[in-house]
Amino acid sequence: MVNFAPSILSADFSRLKEEVISVKNTKYLHLDIMDGRFVPNITYGPLVVEAIRPYSEQIFDTHLMIVEPEKYIEDFAEAGSDIITVHVEATDHIHRAIQMIKSNGCKAGVTLNPATSLSTIENIIDDVDLILIMSVNPGFGGQKFIPQMLDKVKRLNKMIQKSNTETLIEIDGGINFDNIKEIVDAGVDIVVSGSAIFKGDPQENINKFRRKLEG
């Protein structure tokens, strides 16, 4: 069964505690960390993650869109992250970053931008717990889904089956009520959604996603 990971990037930060509580019935909470260098936007850091940790029992799925992520892995682990995901494009030493994440007690994930080939993770697929496929170019919420990413997910599924691992596939970007069914059918395990969940009643929007999948 697919799980949802609401992205608080689209939440109302003036009432962040309430927004986090409003999606408490999902398994994951997605935390987009942007540094203004790897991507053009800046979001928040470990202090915000630490501040909301007491109000959620969800798995904190922390997505580092930052250069030199190795410098900050320990900080985000200590702040309460359960999964830390780094971009293969953001470091010259992706295996070292994965080892650092695990040594800090978190599950390790890697992220691929839309134009990044799956070949970049062939040698580390056995070492990670999660692979995040970006279905928009990272940096801003509310972008349109790139349809070619459906084929990328399907090819990644075959790679995972061949390696005989239990690596999860996550997808993030442009996911809405109209395309959720085909995205899940492609073989993803975790769906990240921001604006489609937090615009309006978050719990009702999550229920609407689930009804779309049942239909």
Short mmCIF file of C-alpha atoms in Angstrom, two decimals:
data_model
loop_
_atom_site.label_atom_id
_atom_site.label_comp_id
_atom_site.label_asym_id
_atom_site.label_seq_id
_atom_site.Cartn_x
_atom_site.Cartn_y
_atom_site.Cartn_z
CA MET A 1 0.00 0.00 0.00
CA VAL A 2 1.27 3.44 -0.91
CA ASN A 3 2.01 5.92 1.86
CA PHE A 4 1.73 9.69 1.76
CA ALA A 5 4.33 12.14 2.99
CA PRO A 6 2.87 15.67 3.31
CA SER A 7 5.52 18.29 2.60
CA ILE A 8 5.41 21.16 5.08
CA LEU A 9 7.01 23.37 2.44
CA SER A 10 3.41 24.22 1.49
CA ALA A 11 2.14 24.58 5.06
CA ASP A 12 1.24 27.86 6.74
CA PHE A 13 4.38 28.59 8.75
CA SER A 14 2.56 31.10 10.95
CA ARG A 15 0.73 28.10 12.44
CA LEU A 16 3.19 25.31 11.76
CA LYS A 17 2.39 23.29 14.88
CA GLU A 18 -1.29 23.08 13.90
CA GLU A 19 -0.40 22.21 10.30
CA VAL A 20 1.84 19.35 11.42
CA ILE A 21 -0.88 18.01 13.72
CA SER A 22 -3.44 18.23 10.88
CA VAL A 23 -1.63 15.52 8.90
CA LYS A 24 -0.76 13.28 11.84
CA ASN A 25 -2.60 10.31 10.30
CA THR A 26 0.02 9.83 7.58
CA LYS A 27 3.02 7.59 8.12
CA TYR A 28 5.59 10.16 6.96
CA LEU A 29 6.20 13.88 7.19
CA HIS A 30 8.39 15.33 4.43
CA LEU A 31 10.85 18.07 5.31
CA ASP A 32 12.38 20.01 2.39
CA ILE A 33 15.68 21.60 3.35
CA MET A 34 16.98 24.15 0.80
CA ASP A 35 20.16 26.20 1.07
CA GLY A 36 19.88 28.80 -1.71
CA ARG A 37 22.92 27.27 -3.42
CA PHE A 38 22.01 23.79 -4.65
CA VAL A 39 18.54 25.18 -5.37
CA PRO A 40 17.54 28.85 -5.70
CA ASN A 41 15.22 28.85 -2.69
CA ILE A 42 15.95 28.86 1.06
CA THR A 43 13.66 27.13 3.53
CA TYR A 44 14.59 26.17 7.10
CA GLY A 45 17.16 24.27 9.13
CA PRO A 46 17.53 21.84 12.04
CA LEU A 47 15.95 24.22 14.57
CA VAL A 48 12.57 23.99 12.83
CA VAL A 49 12.83 20.20 12.61
CA GLU A 50 13.61 20.06 16.32
CA ALA A 51 10.75 22.45 17.13
CA ILE A 52 8.05 20.35 15.46
CA ARG A 53 9.38 16.95 16.54
CA PRO A 54 7.38 16.88 19.84
CA TYR A 55 4.10 17.32 17.91
CA SER A 56 4.43 14.35 15.56
CA GLU A 57 4.98 10.61 15.86
CA GLN A 58 5.43 10.32 12.09
CA ILE A 59 8.60 9.26 10.36
CA PHE A 60 10.50 12.48 9.65
CA ASP A 61 11.60 12.18 6.03
CA THR A 62 14.26 14.89 5.67
CA HIS A 63 15.23 15.80 2.10
CA LEU A 64 18.49 17.76 1.97
CA MET A 65 18.66 19.96 -1.13
CA ILE A 66 21.98 21.41 -0.08
CA VAL A 67 25.59 21.35 -1.23
CA GLU A 68 28.11 19.53 0.93
CA PRO A 69 25.36 17.70 2.85
CA GLU A 70 27.97 15.85 4.91
CA LYS A 71 28.46 19.01 6.98
CA TYR A 72 24.86 18.96 8.21
CA ILE A 73 23.86 15.30 8.48
CA GLU A 74 24.64 15.09 12.18
CA ASP A 75 22.65 18.27 12.93
CA PHE A 76 19.52 16.98 11.21
CA ALA A 77 19.85 13.57 12.82
CA GLU A 78 20.07 15.17 16.27
CA ALA A 79 17.07 17.38 15.45
CA GLY A 80 14.87 14.30 15.08
CA SER A 81 15.10 13.08 11.49
CA ASP A 82 14.38 9.39 10.87
CA ILE A 83 15.33 9.32 7.19
CA ILE A 84 17.89 11.65 5.63
CA THR A 85 18.04 11.85 1.85
CA VAL A 86 20.84 13.52 -0.08
CA HIS A 87 21.18 14.37 -3.77
CA VAL A 88 23.70 12.44 -5.81
CA GLU A 89 24.35 15.72 -7.64
CA ALA A 90 25.23 17.59 -4.44
CA THR A 91 28.27 15.62 -3.29
CA ASP A 92 31.35 14.03 -4.82
CA HIS A 93 31.27 11.32 -2.16
CA ILE A 94 27.75 9.90 -2.11
CA HIS A 95 28.78 6.61 -0.48
CA ARG A 96 30.50 8.49 2.34
CA ALA A 97 27.35 10.55 2.88
CA ILE A 98 25.24 7.39 3.06
CA GLN A 99 27.62 5.94 5.65
CA MET A 100 27.44 9.14 7.70
CA ILE A 101 23.65 9.06 7.70
CA LYS A 102 23.56 5.50 8.95
CA SER A 103 26.27 6.10 11.55
CA ASN A 104 24.05 8.84 12.96
CA GLY A 105 21.20 6.40 13.47
CA CYS A 106 19.02 7.32 10.49
CA LYS A 107 17.88 5.49 7.40
CA ALA A 108 19.64 6.69 4.26
CA GLY A 109 18.12 7.87 1.02
CA VAL A 110 19.39 9.30 -2.25
CA THR A 111 17.62 11.72 -4.57
CA LEU A 112 17.81 12.04 -8.33
CA ASN A 113 16.88 15.20 -10.22
CA PRO A 114 14.73 14.69 -13.35
CA ALA A 115 17.69 14.77 -15.76
CA THR A 116 19.95 12.56 -13.61
CA SER A 117 20.42 9.02 -14.90
CA LEU A 118 19.62 5.94 -12.85
CA SER A 119 23.13 4.75 -13.68
CA THR A 120 24.44 7.12 -10.98
CA ILE A 121 23.02 4.85 -8.25
CA GLU A 122 23.84 1.42 -9.68
CA ASN A 123 26.75 0.96 -7.29
CA ILE A 124 24.92 2.14 -4.17
CA ILE A 125 21.41 0.74 -4.61
CA ASP A 126 22.18 -2.01 -2.09
CA ASP A 127 23.30 0.55 0.50
CA VAL A 128 20.23 2.80 0.65
CA ASP A 129 16.81 2.43 2.21
CA LEU A 130 15.03 4.86 -0.08
CA ILE A 131 15.40 6.42 -3.54
CA LEU A 132 13.59 9.68 -4.19
CA ILE A 133 12.74 10.49 -7.80
CA MET A 134 12.18 14.21 -8.35
CA SER A 135 9.32 14.67 -10.80
CA VAL A 136 9.92 18.42 -10.98
CA ASN A 137 13.14 20.40 -10.86
CA PRO A 138 13.77 21.01 -7.14
CA GLY A 139 13.55 24.38 -5.48
CA PHE A 140 9.92 25.47 -5.51
CA GLY A 141 6.51 24.00 -4.78
CA GLY A 142 3.55 24.00 -7.14
CA GLN A 143 5.37 22.90 -10.32
CA LYS A 144 3.95 20.70 -13.09
CA PHE A 145 4.68 16.97 -13.04
CA ILE A 146 7.23 15.77 -15.63
CA PRO A 147 5.54 12.72 -17.25
CA GLN A 148 8.80 11.06 -18.32
CA MET A 149 9.42 10.29 -14.65
CA LEU A 150 6.80 7.53 -14.80
CA ASP A 151 9.10 5.49 -17.03
CA LYS A 152 12.02 6.31 -14.74
CA VAL A 153 10.11 4.88 -11.77
CA LYS A 154 9.30 1.72 -13.71
CA ARG A 155 12.97 1.24 -14.69
CA LEU A 156 14.03 1.85 -11.09
CA ASN A 157 11.58 -0.81 -9.94
CA LYS A 158 13.29 -3.31 -12.22
CA MET A 159 16.71 -2.32 -10.85
CA ILE A 160 15.51 -2.85 -7.28
CA GLN A 161 13.96 -6.23 -8.10
CA LYS A 162 17.19 -7.31 -9.79
CA SER A 163 19.26 -6.29 -6.77
CA ASN A 164 16.81 -8.12 -4.48
CA THR A 165 16.70 -5.26 -1.98
CA GLU A 166 13.77 -3.77 -0.07
CA THR A 167 14.61 -0.22 -1.12
CA LEU A 168 11.58 2.07 -1.16
CA ILE A 169 10.75 4.36 -4.09
CA GLU A 170 9.54 7.86 -3.28
CA ILE A 171 8.37 10.52 -5.73
CA ASP A 172 8.09 14.25 -5.24
CA GLY A 173 6.77 17.05 -7.42
CA GLY A 174 3.58 18.04 -9.23
CA ILE A 175 1.44 15.26 -7.82
CA ASN A 176 -2.29 15.99 -7.76
CA PHE A 177 -5.68 14.29 -7.81
CA ASP A 178 -5.62 13.86 -11.60
CA ASN A 179 -2.29 12.02 -11.89
CA ILE A 180 -2.03 10.18 -8.55
CA LYS A 181 -3.40 6.88 -9.93
CA GLU A 182 -0.92 6.51 -12.80
CA ILE A 183 1.95 7.57 -10.53
CA VAL A 184 1.15 4.92 -7.93
CA ASP A 185 0.54 2.32 -10.63
CA ALA A 186 4.09 2.96 -11.89
CA GLY A 187 5.35 1.45 -8.64
CA VAL A 188 6.06 4.10 -6.02
CA ASP A 189 5.88 3.36 -2.30
CA ILE A 190 5.78 6.91 -0.90
CA VAL A 191 4.10 9.94 -2.47
CA VAL A 192 5.23 13.41 -1.41
CA SER A 193 2.67 16.16 -1.84
CA GLY A 194 2.66 19.72 -0.61
CA SER A 195 0.22 22.17 -2.14
CA ALA A 196 -2.34 19.49 -3.05
CA ILE A 197 -2.57 18.54 0.63
CA PHE A 198 -2.16 21.83 2.47
CA LYS A 199 -4.39 23.94 0.20
CA GLY A 200 -7.70 23.60 1.99
CA ASP A 201 -8.43 20.89 4.56
CA PRO A 202 -5.30 18.67 4.71
CA GLN A 203 -7.02 15.58 6.07
CA GLU A 204 -9.84 15.81 3.55
CA ASN A 205 -7.32 16.20 0.73
CA ILE A 206 -5.44 13.10 1.90
CA ASN A 207 -8.75 11.20 1.99
CA LYS A 208 -9.48 12.44 -1.53
CA PHE A 209 -6.15 11.07 -2.72
CA ARG A 210 -7.00 7.71 -1.19
CA ARG A 211 -10.45 7.67 -2.80
CA LYS A 212 -8.85 8.36 -6.18
CA LEU A 213 -6.64 5.31 -5.71
CA GLU A 214 -9.57 3.14 -4.68
CA GLY A 215 -11.52 4.23 -7.75
#
